[in-house]
Structures are given as structure tokens and as C-alpha cells.
């Protein structure tokens, strides 16, 4: 019987639970110096001078500024971004956001670092700063004056239609803000570097992309990739911002080469909040139109993306929002244009969902507004417009090609499990009673693109001398359960027990290439590569076992239940993996059972789902209590329900957090005002109900496993469901909008404003 599809406990967990895991800050690196970054406290200023002379009062301490560092600025490499808007690895003349590096200190002891940093005297002239991307787009305050604009990328509508809504009976418009978020991984970033006598760098990093980090370091430092070895210890969360080599990684490696000693750095939480890339930060103008029967005919989005101080991948995320604008609906006419704008804030990078949550938030808010304007039930409007199950593969007017789906089934499962009609009846009773605790019901139907650029992945499987298996993968896990998942695939193929399979990753000397972990691509790319390699190992083993069995290889079969080879129809005479490995090892040919596999899919996959949230709002205080979350999430074929549920739980929690609690905010002068866990409250268990998870599987034809991604789906559906639920509860009071997060103060002010 196959192990796949079963609830298999994570084999990683014992070392995490018992404290036996090794994270970056646990590394034993004798003789290492400790690096501390001196960061700007101003969001925009011209540097007049930096005096580091006082640092020498601390024995052994050293200081470096941009004048000492011969590293080129980092230019955007992604097509479509203004390549002249470069980021210095360390500010030399101008700082453009609070948290930007202006100097570096090295100390013999870690605790000396903050004291040494305080001794660096930075003399600056403060400049006007801008935090609002709409204001920044007007160009009053320019981050790169020589460019004459803050717009770093534009993705306009090619042929705008002035008559887009002329045939619509119902038209509704609104503005929407997907607020800026901090990813808040449990483990802040760490880095360490040591150069060998042979001139080769070993760099330890908390990263999701080991091989990409290697290549980026090599490029920045001016060495060949073969001269860099990246090693990734256990990583305590990533969520996207740990995607590749950061300026901090580059500087740690450069400083280690400069001083000729190992150097290490561990980010503080306050640093992490300011310096690790943020997510979302998208402003939208939305218009939707259709008929009074609920049919949507046209939809328009105008997007302004806040990129922060330097253009990174955040500058092109609106293209994903544009592609996903239709959501799961068959909308015949869509216009989606976007501009990406620099502000004096922390740069925007990919964060769990990256462009897709913003698309769902927009269309789901628009669908509720359209339903209200047409006087229809929100569920009925969605049912009317969802793409039917017999239409797949389906191409939207924005060019997205959905591989497989059953969107109507997902909606019906959600409504049935939630008891939708009973919820609406309860809501009517409360409204008629006029009490202070009103019920809100919110729906969100979503699509999600995973492995969006159809990137390849590398995997390898080889048989060890004792008859076990070694798996190597180009993935970069940050807590998802890859060790368990990859071992399950190999166990299913080879018939070996899980404890006979070793999974290796995060060492570029062992893994020559690999794309890494992001975009919910791990199983559908890395898993397929490993599965393919394991299958080819079996094929080779059959040929080799045939010699032992004195039979034709065409007649040899693998009994995966027993983990032995035998001639078809003769199950008593067998050769086990251990026996075969021993024989080959004695002959010096064990390497014949080593296979590498590169898998490149023909396209991305498109998970989908429907979430329903039930909230209770105290109209006297504005307090929102989330009572229920009913979630249908489809990720194709499910290999391990336990792992899938874990990803769903985490994603839903983060999605709820955006709707209710989290926002990284700046004041009007671009000073950060929510840069700690007091003012920026990550969601925790008391704010969450038990999630009601409903399973749906529609395998994809894109890969042999039929698997789609699941790591980000929960984040995409949950936010809109909760936000719509809050607004649904407040609708009878005349409240049309409450900007996320729907804190008690914002809800109370909205109620007070409506009543006034």
C-alpha cells in the first residue's frame, strides 16, 4: 500500500521540539568577529560626514563606511524596472529610508557591537521625505532627482476603453488599500562568512534560495560561483523576504575577506522590522459593472504599487495582480493598469502570496459592492459568475491560463459546511432586535498561481552502501516539512522505510543547482524532480537485480511493500536493496544507482478555494470577534494531509492578521511608527477560532504528481473573507468601508462617522 495520501508525522519535528536543531545563530565559528550595522534613523537625508574615530576606544573594534567598501551599487535586474535607480550596499551620499545602512562596526564580542555603533557620529542634512505612494507619484519629493520621477515601472492598459461600462445596469466603485505588512519570521536573519586559504568563501545564510544566494554573492564579490559555498542551517521561517542574498549578506562576506577573519551577524528584532523587506502596500481604484441579474460584464483596476526606497521584486508584483485580476470569475472585459512608485520606506519584496492576495482583495471587495448595489446576495452573485467546471483549461481575458478547477463545487461545499442559510437567518434576527452585537458573514472565492514562472528544480537520489537512500534537493525549506515530503516520495517509489532515507539540502557543494523555495512551488517542482530521480533509480536497479536473479530485466519487478526485487510470478526468490547495494559496492559500481533529475514544468498551476468568515462586531466599542473560518482550499493531489493542513493553518492565520491586526505604518514624514511587537501585533491563538477545513482535490495535468501549491493559498482567501464579514456586519449602520486592518478604533470611528 502506498504511503502517499496518508497523514505521516513530520520527521523534522523531534529536533525542533527538543532543541537539537541548528539555526544560524547556533553555529560554532571559532575566532569570528561580530558585525553590527549602523542604520539611519532618518528616512531621507544627505550625508555630510561620518566620524568613526571614537570606535577605536573599544579594544579591537573596527569601523567601515562607504568610503572603505569597493562594492558596486545593486541595479535592478528584472525587466521593466528603471535600472538607474540603484541601491548602494552601504549609503554614501544619501539615505532613502529609516533603517538603511550607513556604517559597519566589528567587535570581538557581540555585546560590544551596540556600544560601538553608538560611537559612530553621522552628520546629515535632513531632506523632505514621502511615505504615501500617491503623493510620491506626483513627484514633489524625488528619491532620485536625476531621474525626474519616482515612478520606477509602469504597466499601462494598452488600449483603454472609454465605454467599458456603457452596457451595464449596475456600476459600483471604490478605493482599496492592501496595507504594508512585515513578515515577522520567528527567526530573524543571520549570516556568517569565512574565507579559506584557497580563496574560497563559505557563507552561512538564513535563505530560501541557497544556489541563488551563492550566485548573487559571487556576482557582487567578483568571484566565480565555484569559489562560493553557501550553507543553510535550519531556517525559522521565511515567507518570501528571505528570498536571496541581501545587502547584509554581501557586506558580511566582503568584510570577512577584508579583515581575513570569520565574521558573523545576527539581526535584532528591531532591525528585522525596519530592514527586512516588507510586503503588500498596494493602492487600488476599482470599478465593477454588470446586470441586475448578477452577471458581471466589466471590471477596471488602477493600481499604484508602493515599492519603498529601492525597486526590487515589489516593483513587478502588480503584473501578478493584473494577471489574476479576474479571480475565479468569467468576466468578459477587464482593464488593469499599474504604476510602481518609490517612497522613503523599507523596500517592498515578495511576501506570502506576493501580488495574488492583492488581486483577490480587489475583486472580492468589488463583488460584494456589486451585490449590494444590485440588491443581491453575495453568494448568489459569485455563483452566477464563477467559471464552470467544464471550461478548463480556461484562459481569462488577462491572459491567465487556469489548468484545472471546480470553483462552483468549492463554493457549494463552503456554504453547505457553514450552514449559510442559517447564518443569514441569525443575522436577520440580530438586525431586527437592534442589539449592539451584530453578525457579519464574509465570502471570498480565490485563485492562486504557484510556481508562477514555471521555473525548474533539481533533485537527486542515490542508494547508499547499507541499502538506504540519500536524497538531495535544490529546495530551501523554512519549516514546511520538505524532509518528510521528499522522503515519502522516495519511500513510495523504492519501498524503503522513511528512516532509511536521508534528505539533504542547503549546501551548494552537495547541490550543484536549484531554484529554491518560494511561490508555493516545492512539491510540484522539487518533489517531481526527486520522484523522477527515484523512478529512474528503480529502473536501473531492475537491470542490475536481473543479473543477481539470472533473469531478463524485463521480467524483474519491485515489490514496494517488501522493498525487494523478484521475477514476476516468482515472489519467493528476492534481492533486497541492501543485498543489491552490498553486491554493487563490492564491485565498485554502486554509483550506477545514483540519478540526477532536472524537472521543468510546462506551466504554472492554479490552486483555488472559497473561504467564509463569521464575525461578531460590538457596535458600541468597535471590537471585532472572529467566530468561524470555513475554508475550502484545493491544491491538486494531496500527498500528506497533515502537511497540507499545517500550511493551511499558517496561511489562514496570516490572512486573518492582515484583515484584523497588522499594518506597518509611517507618519507623514516617513518615520516608522509600528516597528516593534507592541505597535505591530502579530496574530496569536486568542484571536483565532478553530479553523474548519474542508478538502477538495482537482489534480493538475501540469506535473506527474497532479500537485499544486498550498503554502500561500490560505493567506489569499482569508483576508478578504474576514474584511467582507466586518463590512457586512456594519452595512445596516451605513458604513460603506473600513480600511484594513479593522481595528476597534477604525471600526468605532466608521460607525460614528456614519451615524453623524
XYZ file of C-alpha atoms in Angstrom:
756
model
C 0.000 0.000 0.000
C 1.321 3.448 -0.919
C 2.429 5.805 1.822
C 1.226 8.733 -0.270
C -2.055 10.299 0.764
C -1.587 9.329 4.412
C -1.150 11.510 7.493
C 2.548 10.996 8.137
C 4.065 12.890 11.072
C 6.881 15.276 10.234
C 10.260 13.676 10.718
C 11.822 17.129 11.221
C 9.881 17.934 14.343
C 11.740 15.956 17.025
C 14.907 18.021 16.578
C 12.946 21.279 16.624
C 10.907 20.320 19.660
C 13.892 19.064 21.649
C 16.160 21.970 20.787
C 18.515 19.831 18.729
C 18.053 21.897 15.562
C 20.906 24.115 14.417
C 19.911 27.605 13.371
C 22.295 30.217 12.048
C 22.949 31.788 15.406
C 23.847 28.356 16.842
C 26.880 27.932 14.580
C 30.212 27.343 16.259
C 32.603 29.629 14.385
C 35.838 29.987 16.399
C 37.592 33.329 16.144
C 34.690 35.072 14.468
C 34.239 38.814 14.768
C 30.771 40.204 15.384
C 29.331 42.655 12.897
C 26.839 45.388 13.766
C 25.224 47.655 11.210
C 24.805 51.340 11.915
C 21.479 52.312 10.396
C 19.963 55.659 9.571
C 17.310 56.938 11.959
C 16.110 59.407 9.323
C 14.066 58.418 6.253
C 15.714 60.895 3.877
C 18.926 62.818 4.403
C 22.123 63.897 2.719
C 25.252 62.595 4.438
C 27.747 65.357 5.197
C 30.274 63.261 7.090
C 30.657 60.113 9.174
C 33.180 60.122 12.021
C 34.151 56.654 13.259
C 37.249 57.629 15.236
C 35.615 57.082 18.640
C 35.048 53.411 17.833
C 38.729 52.730 18.483
C 38.134 53.383 22.195
C 36.689 49.867 22.350
C 39.588 47.375 22.261
C 39.751 45.546 18.948
C 36.782 47.370 17.414
C 36.883 48.473 13.770
C 34.586 50.645 11.680
C 33.864 50.901 7.959
C 31.902 53.351 5.830
C 31.028 53.508 2.153
C 34.435 55.097 1.505
C 36.064 51.835 2.600
C 33.807 49.471 0.666
C 34.537 48.867 -3.011
C 31.255 47.188 -3.891
C 29.156 48.371 -6.826
C 25.577 49.520 -6.266
C 22.901 46.906 -6.930
C 20.955 47.623 -10.115
C 17.540 46.063 -10.748
C 17.846 43.014 -12.987
C 14.140 42.427 -13.546
C 12.918 43.685 -16.937
C 10.682 46.731 -16.875
C 12.293 48.475 -13.889
C 14.321 51.687 -14.189
C 17.863 50.348 -13.910
C 19.269 53.744 -12.935
C 17.531 53.578 -9.554
C 20.334 51.559 -7.978
C 20.770 50.594 -4.351
C 24.144 51.109 -2.684
C 25.132 48.262 -0.399
C 26.013 50.974 2.103
C 24.806 54.575 1.804
C 27.480 57.002 0.661
C 25.789 60.339 -0.041
C 22.034 59.963 0.553
C 19.919 57.773 2.809
C 16.472 56.995 1.481
C 14.724 55.132 4.307
C 14.938 54.737 8.063
C 16.969 51.589 8.560
C 19.360 51.995 5.637
C 22.965 51.019 6.426
C 25.372 53.959 6.814
C 28.306 52.289 8.585
C 29.585 48.972 9.925
C 31.371 48.144 13.161
C 33.253 44.959 14.026
C 33.869 43.844 17.576
C 35.462 40.903 19.309
C 32.363 40.332 21.445
C 28.740 40.548 20.384
C 27.664 42.755 23.264
C 30.269 45.340 22.305
C 28.552 45.886 18.959
C 25.694 48.197 20.014
C 28.083 50.274 22.132
C 30.479 50.656 19.225
C 27.647 51.591 16.883
C 26.590 54.370 19.252
C 30.058 55.907 18.900
C 29.688 56.439 15.142
C 28.858 60.120 14.537
C 26.775 60.616 11.398
C 26.327 64.252 10.347
C 23.467 64.752 7.888
C 21.202 67.351 6.370
C 17.615 66.181 6.642
C 15.638 66.154 3.391
C 11.913 66.148 2.750
C 10.536 62.620 2.821
C 7.452 60.987 1.352
C 5.716 57.826 2.561
C 2.437 57.989 0.620
C 2.858 56.463 -2.862
C 0.045 58.595 -4.266
C 1.887 61.714 -3.155
C 5.216 60.261 -4.307
C 3.771 59.673 -7.765
C 3.213 63.427 -8.111
C 6.997 63.925 -7.883
C 7.196 66.742 -5.319
C 9.910 64.922 -3.354
C 12.203 62.824 -5.529
C 14.343 59.953 -4.262
C 16.467 60.050 -7.416
C 16.254 63.689 -8.588
C 18.309 62.993 -11.679
C 15.543 60.649 -12.906
C 12.881 63.323 -12.610
C 10.274 60.876 -11.288
C 9.554 58.401 -8.526
C 7.846 56.011 -10.937
C 10.238 53.084 -11.354
C 7.997 50.877 -13.525
C 4.727 51.188 -15.399
C 2.351 48.564 -16.769
C -0.412 50.525 -18.507
C -3.542 49.293 -20.229
C -2.654 49.040 -23.913
C -5.992 50.164 -25.343
C -8.242 51.752 -22.684
C -11.954 51.571 -23.434
C -13.855 54.730 -22.563
C -17.114 52.827 -22.922
C -16.190 49.854 -20.729
C -19.323 50.164 -18.560
C -21.809 51.629 -21.060
C -23.951 48.476 -21.276
C -24.032 47.865 -17.506
C -27.198 48.340 -15.450
C -25.232 48.436 -12.190
C -21.853 50.100 -11.628
C -20.017 50.342 -8.303
C -16.685 51.981 -7.498
C -14.368 52.183 -4.519
C -10.777 52.629 -3.484
C -8.938 49.872 -1.653
C -5.616 49.681 0.166
C -3.772 46.428 0.783
C -1.675 47.789 3.601
C 2.048 47.339 4.148
C 2.982 44.274 6.198
C 6.110 42.994 7.932
C 6.726 39.264 7.548
C 7.901 38.747 11.155
C 9.594 35.342 10.764
C 10.257 33.621 14.068
C 13.980 33.660 13.279
C 15.457 36.984 12.231
C 18.158 36.923 9.563
C 21.646 35.639 10.286
C 24.791 35.450 8.187
C 28.354 34.302 8.681
C 31.320 34.157 6.335
C 34.772 32.632 6.312
C 37.371 32.695 3.532
C 39.710 29.737 3.219
C 43.382 29.863 2.432
C 42.472 28.780 -1.095
C 40.482 31.981 -1.558
C 37.151 30.192 -1.364
C 34.227 31.648 0.572
C 31.982 29.621 2.860
C 28.886 31.621 3.632
C 26.137 30.624 6.045
C 22.783 32.263 5.411
C 19.175 32.139 6.515
C 17.790 31.968 2.989
C 15.108 30.303 0.893
C 17.371 30.067 -2.180
C 20.796 28.549 -1.424
C 22.008 28.385 -5.023
C 20.574 31.774 -5.918
C 22.310 33.245 -2.881
C 25.583 31.653 -3.985
C 25.318 33.175 -7.443
C 24.332 36.608 -6.126
C 27.267 36.646 -3.689
C 29.669 35.587 -6.430
C 28.423 38.334 -8.721
C 28.626 41.044 -6.068
C 32.070 39.973 -4.830
C 33.562 39.484 -8.282
C 34.366 35.783 -7.989
C 33.211 32.682 -9.815
C 30.249 30.793 -8.322
C 32.528 27.791 -7.834
C 34.515 29.929 -5.382
C 31.481 30.290 -3.116
C 29.909 27.643 -0.923
C 26.590 28.575 0.665
C 25.424 26.542 3.621
C 21.955 26.975 5.061
C 21.301 25.793 8.626
C 17.756 25.279 9.849
C 15.696 28.347 8.968
C 12.975 29.624 11.253
C 10.525 30.977 8.715
C 10.941 32.971 5.536
C 7.600 33.912 3.914
C 9.355 35.411 0.869
C 11.620 38.211 2.172
C 14.466 35.736 2.772
C 14.437 35.020 -0.933
C 18.032 35.719 -1.919
C 21.308 37.340 -0.898
C 20.642 40.631 0.880
C 22.944 43.629 1.106
C 23.703 42.395 4.619
C 24.853 39.011 3.283
C 27.095 40.714 0.759
C 28.653 43.004 3.345
C 29.275 40.193 5.830
C 31.156 38.269 3.143
C 33.067 41.349 1.947
C 34.114 42.337 5.471
C 35.307 38.796 6.217
C 37.529 38.938 3.146
C 38.765 42.414 4.078
C 39.811 41.569 7.649
C 40.922 37.994 6.984
C 38.833 36.515 9.798
C 35.429 34.857 10.046
C 32.608 37.349 10.560
C 29.075 36.754 11.806
C 25.917 38.833 12.113
C 22.591 38.183 13.794
C 19.749 40.572 13.162
C 17.851 42.013 16.110
C 14.057 42.103 16.024
C 14.033 45.903 15.760
C 16.429 45.670 12.800
C 14.280 42.983 11.238
C 11.168 45.144 11.370
C 12.954 48.052 9.671
C 15.362 46.366 7.272
C 13.857 43.058 6.116
C 11.722 43.704 3.037
C 8.031 44.422 3.583
C 5.005 43.148 1.684
C 1.735 44.284 0.039
C 1.483 48.157 0.102
C -0.799 48.414 -2.911
C -3.350 51.152 -3.598
C -6.249 50.365 -5.937
C -9.097 52.200 -7.646
C -11.809 49.708 -8.541
C -14.896 49.850 -10.740
C -17.178 46.918 -11.482
C -20.281 46.774 -13.629
C -22.921 44.327 -14.766
C -26.575 43.435 -14.935
C -29.246 43.367 -12.278
C -29.417 39.581 -12.517
C -25.909 39.475 -11.030
C -23.886 38.958 -14.210
C -20.631 40.927 -14.148
C -19.671 42.349 -17.528
C -16.743 44.671 -16.869
C -14.071 45.377 -14.287
C -11.372 48.038 -14.054
C -8.371 48.302 -11.738
C -5.969 51.215 -11.417
C -3.004 50.177 -9.273
C -0.330 52.234 -7.552
C 2.301 49.975 -6.010
C 4.454 51.346 -3.202
C 7.960 49.960 -3.833
C 9.770 51.517 -0.892
C 13.071 53.309 -1.340
C 14.622 50.991 -3.916
C 12.929 48.978 -6.669
C 13.060 45.248 -6.030
C 10.731 42.439 -6.998
C 7.967 44.502 -5.398
C 8.038 46.747 -8.454
C 6.748 43.975 -10.737
C 4.269 42.388 -8.334
C 1.430 44.424 -9.876
C 1.867 42.307 -13.005
C 0.731 39.300 -10.982
C -2.177 41.352 -9.657
C -3.074 42.264 -13.240
C -2.844 38.654 -14.429
C -5.014 37.420 -11.546
C -7.498 40.302 -11.732
C -10.364 38.120 -12.950
C -10.124 35.824 -9.943
C -12.260 32.678 -10.411
C -14.872 34.590 -12.416
C -15.732 34.649 -16.114
C -15.579 38.408 -16.632
C -15.547 39.298 -20.333
C -13.965 42.781 -20.118
C -11.130 43.750 -17.760
C -8.739 46.679 -17.699
C -5.909 46.640 -15.180
C -3.161 49.258 -15.292
C -0.380 49.783 -12.780
C 2.435 52.108 -11.739
C 5.175 51.287 -9.243
C 6.430 54.203 -7.180
C 9.369 54.826 -4.847
C 8.815 56.164 -1.315
C 11.123 56.805 1.650
C 10.231 53.486 3.243
C 11.582 49.950 3.542
C 11.694 48.255 0.102
C 8.783 46.001 -0.846
C 9.616 42.394 -1.718
C 7.683 39.163 -2.180
C 5.616 38.267 0.896
C 3.360 35.224 1.232
C 1.120 35.479 -1.824
C 3.024 38.341 -3.483
C 0.613 40.123 -5.817
C -2.095 37.491 -5.734
C -3.672 38.425 -2.375
C -3.945 41.986 -3.684
C -5.867 40.754 -6.741
C -8.251 38.697 -4.611
C -8.771 41.524 -2.130
C -9.736 43.795 -5.014
C -12.148 41.538 -6.882
C -13.775 40.181 -3.720
C -14.423 43.664 -2.354
C -15.763 44.643 -5.768
C -18.057 41.611 -5.934
C -19.588 42.468 -2.563
C -20.104 46.088 -3.608
C -21.705 44.962 -6.854
C -24.013 42.578 -4.964
C -25.071 45.348 -2.594
C -25.695 47.785 -5.447
C -27.752 45.185 -7.325
C -29.634 44.131 -4.187
C -28.447 40.534 -4.455
C -26.970 38.006 -2.050
C -23.130 37.933 -2.267
C -23.115 34.138 -2.566
C -25.584 34.236 -5.452
C -23.526 36.815 -7.344
C -20.470 34.599 -7.024
C -22.414 31.522 -8.107
C -23.590 33.396 -11.198
C -20.107 34.425 -12.294
C -17.811 31.543 -11.344
C -16.088 29.763 -14.224
C -17.901 26.428 -14.753
C -16.083 23.166 -14.172
C -16.355 22.019 -17.795
C -14.500 25.090 -19.091
C -10.983 24.009 -18.093
C -8.327 24.621 -19.184
C -9.603 28.200 -19.163
C -7.895 31.367 -20.368
C -9.000 34.676 -18.869
C -9.075 37.968 -20.716
C -5.965 38.986 -18.762
C -4.030 36.060 -20.237
C -4.032 33.693 -17.263
C -4.451 30.039 -18.259
C -6.086 28.069 -15.461
C -5.130 24.396 -15.568
C -7.947 22.720 -13.646
C -10.654 23.598 -11.184
C -14.140 23.127 -9.805
C -14.976 26.565 -8.463
C -18.714 26.036 -8.120
C -18.122 22.874 -6.097
C -15.801 24.800 -3.781
C -18.496 27.433 -3.207
C -21.229 24.881 -2.559
C -19.032 22.917 -0.140
C -18.278 26.102 1.790
C -21.894 27.233 2.015
C -23.079 23.753 2.966
C -20.466 23.254 5.684
C -21.034 26.734 7.127
C -24.820 26.439 7.158
C -25.099 29.643 5.139
C -28.883 29.984 5.184
C -28.994 29.566 8.961
C -26.242 32.170 9.370
C -28.204 34.671 7.309
C -31.327 33.944 9.359
C -29.393 34.573 12.596
C -28.070 37.785 11.110
C -31.599 38.997 10.247
C -32.811 38.285 13.779
C -29.965 40.297 15.292
C -30.598 43.209 12.972
C -34.306 43.201 13.788
C -33.518 43.094 17.525
C -31.204 46.094 17.167
C -28.659 44.802 19.680
C -25.092 46.036 19.946
C -23.534 42.761 18.796
C -24.112 42.358 15.101
C -23.187 39.377 12.928
C -21.178 39.664 9.733
C -20.734 36.967 7.064
C -17.960 37.334 4.524
C -17.152 35.303 1.445
C -14.028 35.169 -0.686
C -13.523 32.983 -3.739
C -9.930 32.997 -4.924
C -7.470 31.630 -7.426
C -3.730 31.390 -6.865
C -0.815 30.903 -9.245
C 2.008 28.694 -7.956
C 5.436 28.297 -9.499
C 4.241 31.283 -11.477
C 7.208 31.425 -13.837
C 7.312 27.636 -14.347
C 10.870 27.520 -13.038
C 12.817 24.236 -12.985
C 14.100 22.325 -9.982
C 16.864 19.820 -9.404
C 16.759 16.621 -7.395
C 18.924 13.542 -6.980
C 18.564 10.103 -5.417
C 21.310 7.576 -4.778
C 21.447 4.275 -2.948
C 23.832 4.101 -0.005
C 26.149 1.230 0.938
C 23.701 -0.101 3.518
C 20.807 -0.156 1.060
C 19.201 3.070 2.192
C 18.671 6.145 0.021
C 20.107 9.639 0.010
C 18.021 12.465 -1.409
C 19.445 15.816 -2.462
C 17.244 18.747 -3.422
C 17.662 22.310 -4.637
C 14.818 23.467 -2.422
C 15.357 25.773 0.550
C 12.870 24.784 3.277
C 11.933 27.204 6.031
C 9.666 24.951 8.077
C 7.238 23.486 5.536
C 8.095 19.809 6.072
C 10.211 19.113 2.976
C 12.249 16.425 4.723
C 9.098 14.408 5.309
C 7.543 15.073 1.918
C 10.597 14.162 -0.155
C 11.268 11.057 1.920
C 7.659 9.943 1.385
C 8.059 10.201 -2.383
C 11.228 8.120 -2.351
C 9.743 5.627 0.109
C 6.767 5.125 -2.188
C 8.968 4.594 -5.239
C 11.658 2.415 -3.643
C 9.739 0.596 -0.945
C 12.189 1.753 1.743
C 11.118 2.823 5.237
C 11.271 6.551 5.960
C 14.071 6.148 8.486
C 16.263 4.583 5.777
C 16.060 7.778 3.704
C 18.245 10.836 4.325
C 17.241 14.181 2.827
C 19.942 16.802 2.193
C 19.582 20.394 1.070
C 21.034 23.813 1.748
C 24.657 23.109 0.793
C 25.730 24.237 -2.657
C 28.684 21.851 -2.622
C 26.235 18.950 -2.376
C 23.517 20.507 -4.521
C 25.031 21.935 -7.699
C 21.921 23.783 -8.860
C 18.441 24.562 -7.717
C 15.855 27.321 -7.788
C 14.747 27.233 -4.157
C 11.581 27.568 -2.140
C 9.096 30.328 -2.895
C 5.884 30.734 -4.850
C 4.449 27.518 -3.360
C 6.498 25.527 -5.874
C 8.280 22.945 -3.751
C 6.277 19.761 -4.279
C 5.203 20.455 -7.849
C 8.790 21.200 -8.944
C 11.277 19.869 -6.390
C 9.091 16.935 -5.418
C 8.549 15.941 -9.032
C 12.311 16.110 -9.673
C 13.022 13.815 -6.718
C 10.178 11.492 -7.693
C 11.529 11.257 -11.224
C 15.048 10.534 -9.991
C 13.713 7.810 -7.684
C 11.805 6.215 -10.530
C 14.916 6.089 -12.676
C 16.878 4.545 -9.783
C 14.297 1.767 -9.692
C 14.621 1.240 -13.445
C 18.413 0.907 -13.164
C 18.114 -1.329 -10.116
C 15.848 -3.716 -12.015
C 18.529 -4.129 -14.663
C 21.193 -4.770 -12.022
C 18.983 -7.060 -9.949
C 18.293 -9.095 -13.072
C 21.894 -10.269 -13.028
C 21.523 -11.404 -9.426
C 18.268 -13.187 -10.255
C 19.601 -14.620 -13.522
C 16.644 -13.267 -15.413
C 15.748 -10.712 -18.030
C 15.384 -7.189 -16.678
C 12.009 -7.006 -18.430
C 10.767 -9.734 -16.080
C 12.031 -8.148 -12.852
C 9.608 -6.228 -10.651
C 9.990 -4.252 -7.456
C 7.713 -5.316 -4.625
C 7.471 -1.926 -2.905
C 5.584 -3.348 0.076
C 8.595 -5.540 0.926
C 11.339 -3.459 -0.657
C 12.663 -6.391 -2.728
C 13.106 -7.295 -6.386
C 11.918 -10.592 -7.831
C 10.972 -12.161 -11.109
C 7.332 -11.604 -11.963
C 5.352 -14.587 -10.780
C 8.223 -15.868 -8.597
C 7.950 -13.810 -5.388
C 9.954 -16.187 -3.181
C 13.380 -15.608 -4.667
C 14.262 -11.972 -3.960
C 17.041 -9.409 -3.912
C 16.691 -6.604 -1.367
C 18.075 -3.089 -1.717
C 20.676 -3.906 0.944
C 21.784 -7.060 -0.886
C 21.964 -5.253 -4.208
C 23.897 -2.339 -2.685
C 26.368 -4.699 -0.997
C 26.985 -6.528 -4.257
C 27.488 -3.335 -6.259
C 29.668 -1.763 -3.583
C 31.938 -4.823 -3.581
C 32.268 -4.484 -7.344
C 32.876 -0.740 -7.121
C 29.777 0.044 -9.172
C 27.368 1.402 -6.547
C 27.471 4.709 -8.396
C 25.247 3.148 -11.031
C 22.379 3.645 -8.570
C 22.796 7.432 -8.462
C 20.481 9.577 -10.570
C 20.054 13.320 -11.001
C 16.887 14.848 -12.391
C 16.009 18.322 -13.653
C 12.288 18.955 -13.933
C 10.847 21.920 -15.799
C 7.046 22.061 -15.859
C 5.150 23.197 -18.903
C 3.466 25.964 -16.944
C 2.341 27.103 -13.508
C -0.526 25.575 -11.557
C -3.634 27.327 -10.278
C -4.916 26.330 -6.821
C -8.239 27.824 -5.764
C -10.730 27.904 -2.955
C -13.540 29.617 -1.102
C -13.351 30.979 2.444
C -16.222 32.063 4.650
C -15.738 34.143 7.791
C -18.240 34.844 10.541
C -17.575 37.813 12.815
C -19.379 39.472 15.657
C -18.933 43.235 15.891
C -19.667 45.186 19.052
C -21.137 48.362 17.595
C -20.595 50.266 20.858
C -16.829 49.639 21.064
C -15.884 48.616 17.518
C -14.418 45.321 18.761
C -14.377 42.573 16.121
C -14.522 38.945 17.238
C -13.814 36.280 14.629
C -16.147 33.397 15.404
C -15.672 30.992 12.474
C -13.419 30.383 9.470
C -14.706 27.811 6.994
C -12.119 27.135 4.298
C -12.125 25.050 1.132
C -8.646 25.046 -0.412
C -7.785 22.965 -3.456
C -4.130 22.118 -4.107
C -4.497 19.251 -6.551
C -3.425 15.810 -5.383
C -2.742 15.751 -1.644
C 0.321 13.703 -0.722
C 0.258 14.214 3.064
C -2.893 15.774 4.568
C -1.007 16.647 7.756
C 1.488 18.830 5.901
C -1.261 20.436 3.839
C -3.287 21.269 6.930
C -0.238 22.807 8.578
C 0.303 25.093 5.596
C -3.386 25.994 5.517
C -3.435 26.832 9.227
C -0.433 29.134 8.940
C -1.685 30.828 5.790
C -5.188 31.421 7.122
C -3.768 32.929 10.306
C -1.605 35.357 8.347
C -4.509 36.266 6.107
C -6.741 36.978 9.103
C -3.931 39.054 10.609
C -3.925 41.433 7.653
C -7.679 41.901 7.887
C -7.796 42.486 11.642
C -4.470 43.465 13.194
C -1.307 44.054 11.233
C -0.039 47.162 9.465
C 3.424 48.594 9.151
C 2.718 52.310 9.196
C 4.692 55.506 8.684
C 3.831 59.047 9.694
C 3.534 61.868 7.168
C 7.321 62.426 7.321
C 8.060 58.738 6.598
C 9.103 57.871 10.136
C 8.146 54.285 11.052
C 5.572 54.162 13.847
C 4.827 50.423 14.148
C 8.317 48.971 14.245
C 8.012 46.633 17.233
C 5.730 43.922 18.559
C 3.878 46.376 20.805
C 2.740 48.657 17.998
C 2.752 45.922 15.334
C 0.888 42.998 16.933
C 1.346 39.681 15.096
C -1.713 37.499 15.387
C -1.781 34.823 18.089
C -4.025 31.968 19.162
C -6.507 34.021 21.272
C -7.598 35.981 18.170
C -8.330 32.868 16.145
C -11.114 30.265 16.156
C -10.582 26.616 15.307
C -10.390 26.534 11.534
C -12.992 24.406 9.759
C -11.045 22.871 6.876
C -12.884 21.201 4.006
C -10.898 19.181 1.458
C -11.246 19.320 -2.303
C -8.846 17.778 -4.831
C -8.658 18.570 -8.552
C -5.355 17.177 -9.854
C -3.400 19.281 -12.325
C -2.184 17.914 -15.671
C 0.917 20.125 -15.415
C 3.041 17.597 -13.490
C 3.048 13.816 -12.944
C 2.071 14.103 -9.280
C -1.007 16.186 -10.047
C 0.121 18.542 -7.280
C -0.439 22.274 -6.955
C 0.961 24.598 -4.296
C -0.649 25.207 -0.899
C 1.778 27.387 1.094
C 0.165 30.723 0.243
C -3.456 29.841 -0.520
C -4.792 30.357 2.985
C -3.294 33.838 3.089
C -5.072 34.769 -0.131
C -8.594 33.718 0.759
C -8.777 34.560 4.452
C -8.103 38.306 4.312
C -10.996 39.138 2.008
C -13.419 36.827 3.790
C -12.797 38.497 7.159
C -12.770 42.031 5.755
C -16.018 41.435 3.884
C -17.539 39.943 7.047
C -16.744 43.063 9.076
C -18.269 45.335 6.431
C -21.275 43.037 6.151
C -21.931 43.430 9.876
C -21.712 47.221 9.606
C -23.733 47.660 6.404
C -27.098 48.384 8.145
C -25.374 51.219 10.036
C -24.467 52.955 6.794
C -20.790 52.040 6.898
C -19.508 51.521 3.363
C -15.820 50.958 4.064
C -13.304 50.366 6.840
C -9.675 50.309 5.811
C -7.701 47.250 6.890
C -6.738 46.329 9.499
C -10.211 46.557 11.007
C -9.058 47.547 14.476
C -11.561 48.523 17.150
C -10.688 52.193 16.750
C -11.188 52.182 12.987
C -14.481 50.316 13.245
C -15.726 52.617 16.007
C -14.772 55.727 14.026
C -16.515 54.356 10.935
C -19.702 53.757 12.908
C -19.512 57.203 14.483
C -18.914 58.815 11.103
C -21.846 57.019 9.508
C -24.227 57.952 12.308
C -23.116 61.574 12.115
